[in-house]
XYZ file of C-alpha atoms in Angstrom:
516
model
C 23.462 55.779 25.873
C 20.821 57.602 27.971
C 18.376 60.171 26.617
C 17.596 63.468 28.287
C 14.470 61.891 29.638
C 16.522 59.160 31.258
C 15.483 56.371 28.860
C 18.058 53.934 27.558
C 18.652 54.281 23.806
C 19.466 51.343 21.578
C 23.110 50.744 20.724
C 24.056 52.201 17.321
C 25.011 48.733 16.047
C 21.731 47.117 17.079
C 18.887 46.349 14.669
C 16.619 48.689 16.574
C 19.040 51.596 16.029
C 18.876 51.165 12.265
C 15.329 50.101 11.362
C 14.785 48.740 7.866
C 13.035 51.009 5.418
C 9.314 50.228 5.135
C 9.733 48.596 1.723
C 12.137 46.010 3.229
C 9.929 45.018 6.136
C 8.290 41.631 5.747
C 5.470 40.362 7.880
C 6.058 36.820 9.142
C 4.263 34.275 7.019
C 1.769 32.213 9.040
C 2.691 28.554 9.305
C -0.936 27.494 8.931
C -4.324 29.130 8.743
C -6.340 28.714 11.964
C -8.727 25.712 11.915
C -12.066 26.778 10.481
C -10.579 29.315 8.064
C -11.829 29.205 4.480
C -9.158 29.104 1.788
C -9.438 29.043 -1.979
C -6.926 27.101 -4.074
C -6.225 25.625 -7.486
C -3.662 23.110 -6.231
C -5.653 19.902 -6.987
C -6.201 21.031 -10.579
C -2.537 21.957 -11.017
C -1.422 18.524 -9.800
C -3.807 16.708 -12.165
C -2.793 18.900 -15.125
C 0.895 17.982 -14.919
C 2.320 15.781 -17.674
C 3.702 12.442 -16.545
C 7.418 12.932 -16.002
C 10.548 12.159 -14.054
C 9.030 13.419 -10.795
C 6.220 10.862 -10.980
C 8.612 8.068 -11.878
C 10.741 8.835 -8.828
C 7.658 8.941 -6.582
C 6.531 5.567 -7.917
C 9.953 4.010 -7.368
C 10.627 5.477 -3.919
C 7.147 4.822 -2.538
C 5.983 1.868 -4.597
C 8.929 -0.227 -3.475
C 6.872 -0.899 -0.334
C 4.990 -3.577 -2.240
C 8.269 -5.149 -3.265
C 9.179 -5.315 0.422
C 5.849 -6.926 1.290
C 6.272 -9.445 -1.523
C 9.756 -10.179 -0.263
C 8.514 -10.713 3.299
C 5.599 -12.946 2.328
C 7.699 -15.034 -0.049
C 10.571 -15.448 2.373
C 8.182 -16.672 5.056
C 6.513 -19.054 2.594
C 9.688 -20.304 0.928
C 11.474 -20.720 4.248
C 8.596 -22.505 5.963
C 10.030 -25.892 5.055
C 13.411 -25.025 6.593
C 11.753 -23.482 9.656
C 10.163 -26.886 10.332
C 13.574 -28.570 10.434
C 15.649 -28.962 13.577
C 18.280 -26.770 11.895
C 15.637 -24.048 11.755
C 13.240 -23.448 14.649
C 11.520 -26.853 14.574
C 8.078 -25.390 13.829
C 4.977 -27.477 13.082
C 2.619 -26.783 10.173
C 0.178 -25.162 12.590
C 2.929 -22.934 14.024
C 3.977 -21.881 10.514
C 0.363 -20.914 9.830
C 0.114 -19.088 13.174
C 3.301 -17.123 12.466
C 1.857 -16.065 9.110
C -1.362 -15.014 10.792
C 0.553 -12.988 13.396
C 2.381 -11.160 10.606
C -0.992 -10.274 9.111
C -2.432 -9.343 12.517
C 0.460 -6.928 12.961
C -0.219 -5.529 9.496
C -3.881 -4.988 10.341
C -3.231 -3.258 13.669
C -0.316 -1.287 12.251
C -2.502 -0.076 9.401
C -5.108 1.225 11.856
C -2.653 2.949 14.192
C -0.373 4.444 11.556
C -3.339 5.256 9.290
C -4.852 7.371 12.061
C -1.518 9.156 12.506
C -1.109 9.630 8.741
C -4.328 11.635 8.474
C -3.399 13.722 11.535
C 0.363 14.263 11.126
C 0.890 14.000 7.382
C 1.933 11.453 4.767
C 5.667 12.173 4.733
C 6.320 11.737 8.456
C 4.536 8.426 8.592
C 5.998 6.774 5.521
C 9.387 7.390 7.161
C 8.388 6.058 10.598
C 6.693 2.939 9.240
C 9.679 2.068 7.069
C 12.014 2.268 10.069
C 9.676 0.002 12.081
C 9.746 -2.522 9.252
C 13.514 -2.310 8.849
C 14.273 -2.981 12.525
C 11.697 -5.744 12.906
C 12.689 -7.741 9.832
C 16.346 -7.614 10.866
C 15.348 -8.867 14.323
C 13.419 -11.751 12.733
C 16.704 -13.185 11.521
C 17.863 -13.317 15.160
C 14.843 -15.300 16.417
C 15.744 -18.029 18.925
C 12.401 -19.848 19.307
C 8.826 -19.884 18.035
C 7.550 -17.062 20.238
C 10.386 -14.670 19.426
C 9.858 -15.417 15.742
C 6.126 -14.660 16.073
C 6.796 -11.404 17.957
C 9.223 -10.075 15.364
C 6.930 -11.135 12.510
C 4.115 -9.202 14.202
C 6.122 -5.961 14.283
C 7.353 -6.510 10.732
C 3.722 -6.736 9.671
C 2.891 -3.578 11.645
C 5.490 -1.645 9.684
C 4.216 -2.967 6.357
C 0.574 -2.273 7.282
C 1.450 1.302 8.177
C 3.332 1.637 4.901
C 0.232 0.666 2.936
C -1.827 3.516 4.381
C 0.800 6.259 4.154
C 2.057 5.226 0.724
C -1.312 4.655 -0.953
C -2.497 8.058 0.277
C 0.574 9.849 -1.034
C 0.607 8.165 -4.440
C -3.091 8.774 -5.038
C -2.672 12.465 -4.206
C 0.404 13.059 -6.399
C -0.375 11.075 -9.583
C -2.524 12.796 -12.294
C -6.119 11.513 -12.442
C -5.892 10.189 -15.996
C -3.086 7.777 -15.008
C -4.114 6.907 -11.473
C -5.597 3.474 -12.210
C -2.764 2.063 -14.304
C -0.110 3.495 -11.982
C -1.757 2.100 -8.872
C -2.189 -1.374 -10.353
C 1.376 -1.448 -11.605
C 2.696 -0.413 -8.190
C 0.600 -2.972 -6.320
C 1.619 -5.624 -8.834
C 5.261 -4.941 -8.015
C 4.590 -7.007 -4.876
C 5.550 -9.929 -7.069
C 8.920 -8.507 -7.986
C 9.622 -8.801 -4.283
C 8.189 -12.305 -4.361
C 10.596 -13.247 -7.141
C 13.475 -11.672 -5.218
C 12.528 -13.613 -2.108
C 12.171 -16.856 -4.061
C 15.526 -16.394 -5.772
C 17.189 -15.518 -2.508
C 15.757 -18.583 -0.785
C 17.082 -20.852 -3.557
C 20.632 -19.672 -2.880
C 20.394 -19.297 0.895
C 18.866 -22.749 1.447
C 21.260 -24.551 -0.871
C 23.839 -26.442 1.254
C 26.325 -26.042 -1.610
C 26.376 -22.284 -0.973
C 25.689 -21.871 2.719
C 24.532 -23.829 5.748
C 20.669 -23.642 5.642
C 20.658 -23.165 9.428
C 22.331 -19.810 8.812
C 20.853 -19.131 5.370
C 17.259 -18.681 6.551
C 18.462 -16.032 9.012
C 20.440 -14.176 6.363
C 17.379 -14.237 4.087
C 15.544 -11.780 6.323
C 18.443 -9.360 6.137
C 17.655 -8.879 2.429
C 14.574 -6.868 3.380
C 16.424 -4.872 6.024
C 19.151 -3.956 3.528
C 16.594 -2.781 0.973
C 14.881 -0.762 3.706
C 18.038 1.231 4.431
C 18.321 2.184 0.749
C 14.669 3.253 0.608
C 15.025 5.562 3.608
C 17.605 7.536 1.650
C 15.486 7.549 -1.521
C 12.491 9.044 0.259
C 14.221 12.048 1.775
C 13.418 14.269 -1.234
C 9.717 13.328 -1.568
C 7.488 16.275 -0.528
C 4.457 16.236 1.708
C 1.151 15.822 -0.133
C 0.023 19.337 -1.190
C -3.606 18.228 -0.919
C -3.069 17.269 2.732
C -1.230 20.537 3.418
C -4.049 22.675 2.021
C -6.700 20.847 4.021
C -4.681 21.516 7.178
C -4.388 25.218 6.385
C -0.749 25.166 5.265
C -1.574 26.818 1.961
C 1.689 28.680 1.414
C 3.705 25.530 2.031
C 1.472 23.626 -0.389
C 2.017 26.300 -3.049
C 5.782 26.047 -2.637
C 5.627 22.257 -2.990
C 3.538 22.427 -6.163
C 5.713 25.162 -7.640
C 8.750 23.016 -6.925
C 7.134 20.066 -8.699
C 6.142 22.210 -11.692
C 9.704 23.536 -11.901
C 10.836 20.017 -12.828
C 8.753 20.026 -15.992
C 8.872 21.921 -19.289
C 8.703 25.691 -19.485
C 5.016 25.653 -20.501
C 3.946 23.607 -17.475
C 6.050 25.792 -15.192
C 4.713 29.059 -16.625
C 1.120 27.825 -16.514
C 1.439 27.021 -12.822
C 2.766 30.483 -12.028
C 0.050 32.180 -14.036
C -2.767 30.106 -12.555
C -3.860 28.896 -15.988
C -3.706 25.515 -17.670
C -1.363 24.983 -20.602
C -4.257 25.472 -23.057
C -4.855 28.962 -21.648
C -7.946 28.220 -19.539
C -8.044 28.921 -15.825
C -7.436 26.116 -13.369
C -10.540 25.132 -11.441
C -10.389 26.616 -7.959
C -11.994 25.099 -4.881
C -12.892 26.531 -1.482
C -12.427 24.571 1.722
C -12.585 25.015 5.459
C -9.287 24.109 7.105
C -9.045 21.633 9.981
C -6.236 20.236 12.114
C -7.779 16.756 12.214
C -10.948 14.836 11.430
C -12.764 13.442 14.489
C -13.196 9.671 14.510
C -16.965 10.035 14.840
C -16.978 11.931 11.543
C -14.893 9.184 9.950
C -17.362 6.570 11.225
C -20.336 8.562 9.942
C -18.735 8.890 6.518
C -17.951 5.175 6.275
C -21.178 3.733 7.654
C -23.794 6.350 6.795
C -22.770 8.719 4.007
C -20.805 6.183 1.956
C -22.191 2.872 3.228
C -22.586 1.387 -0.267
C -18.962 2.247 -1.065
C -17.969 0.709 2.259
C -19.729 -2.525 1.262
C -17.846 -2.540 -2.048
C -14.511 -1.938 -0.335
C -15.087 -4.651 2.271
C -16.183 -7.188 -0.341
C -13.161 -6.589 -2.564
C -10.600 -6.526 0.254
C -11.881 -9.550 2.190
C -12.155 -11.701 -0.936
C -8.693 -10.915 -2.292
C -7.060 -11.190 1.153
C -8.427 -14.688 1.734
C -7.717 -15.689 -1.864
C -4.103 -14.553 -1.802
C -2.954 -15.187 1.724
C -4.613 -18.575 2.106
C -3.058 -19.901 -1.098
C 0.298 -18.181 -1.175
C 1.262 -18.435 2.491
C 0.774 -22.213 2.367
C 1.986 -22.945 -1.181
C 5.361 -24.202 0.054
C 3.590 -26.582 2.460
C 1.463 -27.957 -0.400
C 4.570 -28.583 -2.490
C 6.467 -30.262 0.351
C 3.612 -32.314 1.878
C 1.652 -33.350 -1.230
C 4.337 -33.342 -3.936
C 7.429 -34.132 -1.842
C 9.287 -31.177 -3.342
C 12.719 -30.623 -1.722
C 12.707 -27.692 0.677
C 15.573 -25.942 -1.096
C 13.751 -26.166 -4.459
C 10.515 -24.430 -3.459
C 11.801 -21.100 -4.764
C 11.875 -22.448 -8.324
C 8.105 -22.927 -8.169
C 7.566 -19.431 -6.771
C 9.395 -17.702 -9.645
C 6.901 -18.576 -12.451
C 4.056 -18.019 -9.989
C 5.415 -14.497 -9.404
C 5.820 -13.891 -13.143
C 2.100 -14.389 -13.768
C 1.286 -11.981 -10.943
C 3.566 -9.260 -12.294
C 2.264 -9.532 -15.863
C -1.415 -9.256 -14.890
C -1.447 -5.646 -13.616
C 1.218 -4.626 -16.141
C -0.740 -5.801 -19.190
C -4.290 -5.236 -17.934
C -3.722 -2.079 -15.884
C -4.269 0.454 -18.673
C -7.742 -0.990 -19.302
C -8.834 0.136 -15.825
C -8.415 3.757 -17.033
C -9.891 3.227 -20.517
C -12.534 0.486 -20.367
C -13.364 1.571 -16.824
C -13.235 0.461 -13.201
C -16.611 -1.263 -12.898
C -16.182 -3.593 -15.872
C -12.526 -4.439 -15.289
C -12.716 -4.948 -11.527
C -15.845 -7.108 -11.779
C -14.514 -9.226 -14.637
C -11.067 -9.872 -13.106
C -12.649 -10.922 -9.814
C -15.137 -13.232 -11.527
C -12.493 -14.841 -13.769
C -10.176 -15.389 -10.803
C -12.918 -17.143 -8.840
C -13.958 -19.359 -11.751
C -10.393 -20.398 -12.560
C -9.653 -21.138 -8.896
C -12.699 -23.410 -8.703
C -11.470 -25.404 -11.715
C -7.955 -25.671 -10.240
C -9.399 -26.842 -6.901
C -11.329 -29.632 -8.640
C -8.263 -30.834 -10.574
C -6.129 -30.735 -7.407
C -8.687 -32.711 -5.409
C -8.681 -35.455 -8.053
C -4.841 -35.553 -8.113
C -4.834 -34.636 -11.800
C -2.086 -32.025 -11.526
C 1.635 -32.483 -11.067
C 3.610 -29.882 -9.119
C 4.639 -28.254 -12.403
C 1.076 -28.286 -13.753
C -0.264 -26.810 -10.512
C 2.289 -23.996 -10.809
C 1.197 -23.362 -14.418
C -2.438 -23.262 -13.263
C -1.559 -20.720 -10.569
C 0.212 -18.575 -13.176
C -3.030 -18.344 -15.170
C -5.292 -17.860 -12.140
C -3.144 -15.141 -10.620
C -2.615 -13.296 -13.890
C -6.192 -12.105 -13.394
C -6.221 -12.280 -9.587
C -3.205 -9.990 -9.264
C -4.962 -7.265 -11.258
C -8.112 -7.850 -9.218
C -6.329 -7.621 -5.864
C -4.434 -4.500 -6.935
C -7.712 -2.880 -7.998
C -9.086 -3.420 -4.492
C -6.359 -1.180 -3.053
C -6.981 1.317 -5.848
C -10.690 1.371 -5.053
C -10.516 1.936 -1.300
C -7.878 4.650 -1.697
C -9.804 6.782 -4.194
C -13.535 6.537 -3.338
C -13.410 8.240 0.080
C -12.721 11.900 1.048
C -9.157 13.161 1.460
C -9.490 13.818 5.205
C -10.075 10.155 5.997
C -8.248 8.540 3.074
C -5.423 6.952 5.068
C -7.731 5.773 7.838
C -10.189 4.387 5.274
C -7.376 2.442 3.597
C -6.343 1.184 7.033
C -9.911 0.158 7.883
C -10.406 -1.896 4.738
C -6.908 -3.335 4.816
C -7.296 -4.322 8.483
C -10.743 -5.854 8.084
C -9.796 -7.597 4.857
C -6.569 -8.881 6.348
C -8.227 -9.851 9.626
C -11.127 -11.745 8.094
C -9.499 -13.060 4.945
C -5.793 -12.994 5.642
C -5.537 -14.216 9.222
C -8.292 -16.813 8.954
C -7.020 -18.084 5.595
C -3.554 -19.334 6.583
C -4.907 -20.780 9.841
C -7.653 -22.640 7.974
C -5.294 -23.914 5.304
C -2.701 -24.954 7.870
C -5.374 -27.109 9.497
C -6.623 -28.479 6.154
C -3.088 -29.373 5.005
C -2.463 -31.215 8.280
C -5.356 -33.565 7.441
C -3.319 -34.857 4.480
C -6.496 -34.839 2.380
C -6.592 -33.213 -1.045
C -10.371 -32.910 -0.820
C -10.078 -30.968 2.441
C -7.588 -28.532 0.910
C -9.851 -28.140 -2.136
C -12.664 -26.998 0.177
C -10.471 -24.067 1.196
C -9.868 -23.224 -2.466
C -13.595 -23.311 -3.193
C -14.287 -20.921 -0.307
C -11.844 -18.487 -1.918
C -13.546 -18.911 -5.305
C -16.984 -18.178 -3.851
C -15.707 -15.026 -2.117
C -14.170 -13.711 -5.362
C -17.336 -14.285 -7.403
C -19.475 -12.666 -4.692
C -17.175 -9.620 -4.642
C -17.502 -9.374 -8.439
C -21.296 -9.238 -8.073
C -21.114 -6.480 -5.435
C -18.749 -4.462 -7.640
C -21.042 -4.849 -10.660
C -23.988 -3.401 -8.729
C -22.419 -0.683 -6.546
C -18.947 -0.065 -7.989
C -17.819 3.520 -8.639
C -16.762 4.693 -12.110
C -13.710 6.643 -10.917
C -11.585 6.383 -14.059
C -9.842 9.593 -15.236
C -11.676 11.723 -12.636
C -9.949 14.008 -10.091
C -10.029 12.643 -6.552
C -12.169 15.608 -5.513
C -14.779 14.639 -8.151
C -14.801 10.966 -7.162
C -15.381 11.857 -3.518
C -15.904 15.433 -2.375
C -13.601 16.298 0.581
C -15.415 16.937 3.846
C -13.729 20.351 4.094
C -15.143 21.696 0.809
C -17.556 24.641 1.000
C -19.736 26.011 -1.811
């Protein structure tokens, strides 16, 4: 159709020919506020006010299973080390077993840095999917290793996936769990590492038993356990939302509101109605905060926060992470070698010693975890570190004098790691809650990488060398180094530790984006 003026008119069936009435027009909703915009929100308060419910349980299961995977990986490598030394395995030496363990940890450290940087820039949800897929593919490839170097390469990438998981998962859990339960939840999740350890130990018992399967094939199948679990977890995580706290900081306020409203809808009518009304369930208004949005945090600002603004907190984090990394990785990665070389334990029986060891580690965070929210962080973290160091020193002395049987050594480790497991878990809790939201994932990555690099990589290498000497006194020296590090970390925590129990994350460490 052409008008008298010669202009083409819209077709009667087109949208332009029948414009919507004004009341039906809807302006497009912006995807994100421009960087530098100031927004006001009550989302952090609404998340902390929620009762603990099914949503939180599902988050803990779907995300916390990462630690089970790590426990599975570490235990499989340790339990299978004896078989890997055989000609039916890869014919590795003690030093090569230690080097492979160190390469796994090196991958974890570098993966934590790289994926941690991406987690703060691109979001928690994207990265905890990517890192899980990296882990899944690499651990499956490990079972196809044909020589030492291929085994080391695949262990490196498996570690990279796990290291990236630590940063993305810790960030997400901290930002979704209510403040009053954050300590106990975090310790319980980190302690679940040892459920994976028990699974790995049990699996190795069956897969290395010639009565069930040829050990030359069994050690390869063992690594497929982790890959199979990984596939299940990918499906479980599809429904987990992006962290609303991260969304708000990046200007995606409307999306964050929808996520929180969706979470509140899963609770009782009172919690749901309170969220819609902007008031807490007792009738008071939720505390609102104002922040300046940003699309990313420059690395120079991260460095300034870590080494200038929060340098005492950085010292605490480094002390706790380095001590527990050396303590755990040095002892646990080489435990199978100790049993085989010093106690002549059969290779296919090592898993039986790992099971009670794992039980002590699971019970520690489970039974002591609630005290970190009630008694407080400073007292509980300092005391568990100090007790772990003292008990390790006693065990080292008894081992050096050949006063412990294999069974008695396992019982001693159960007692030592009952406290050490809670201590190590509290280190991850500490570094993930005492720094601002904008650099949380990268801060976790920094401490995990440094702790793993200094304590985790050096530990297995040192112990591999000490075990090769065949001297109990030499091995005991390694144990005493771990004891000294734990006691020193306890002292640092006692002086500069942060009392973060039952406080919102924003109160523990003010986000860089906040404005008054």
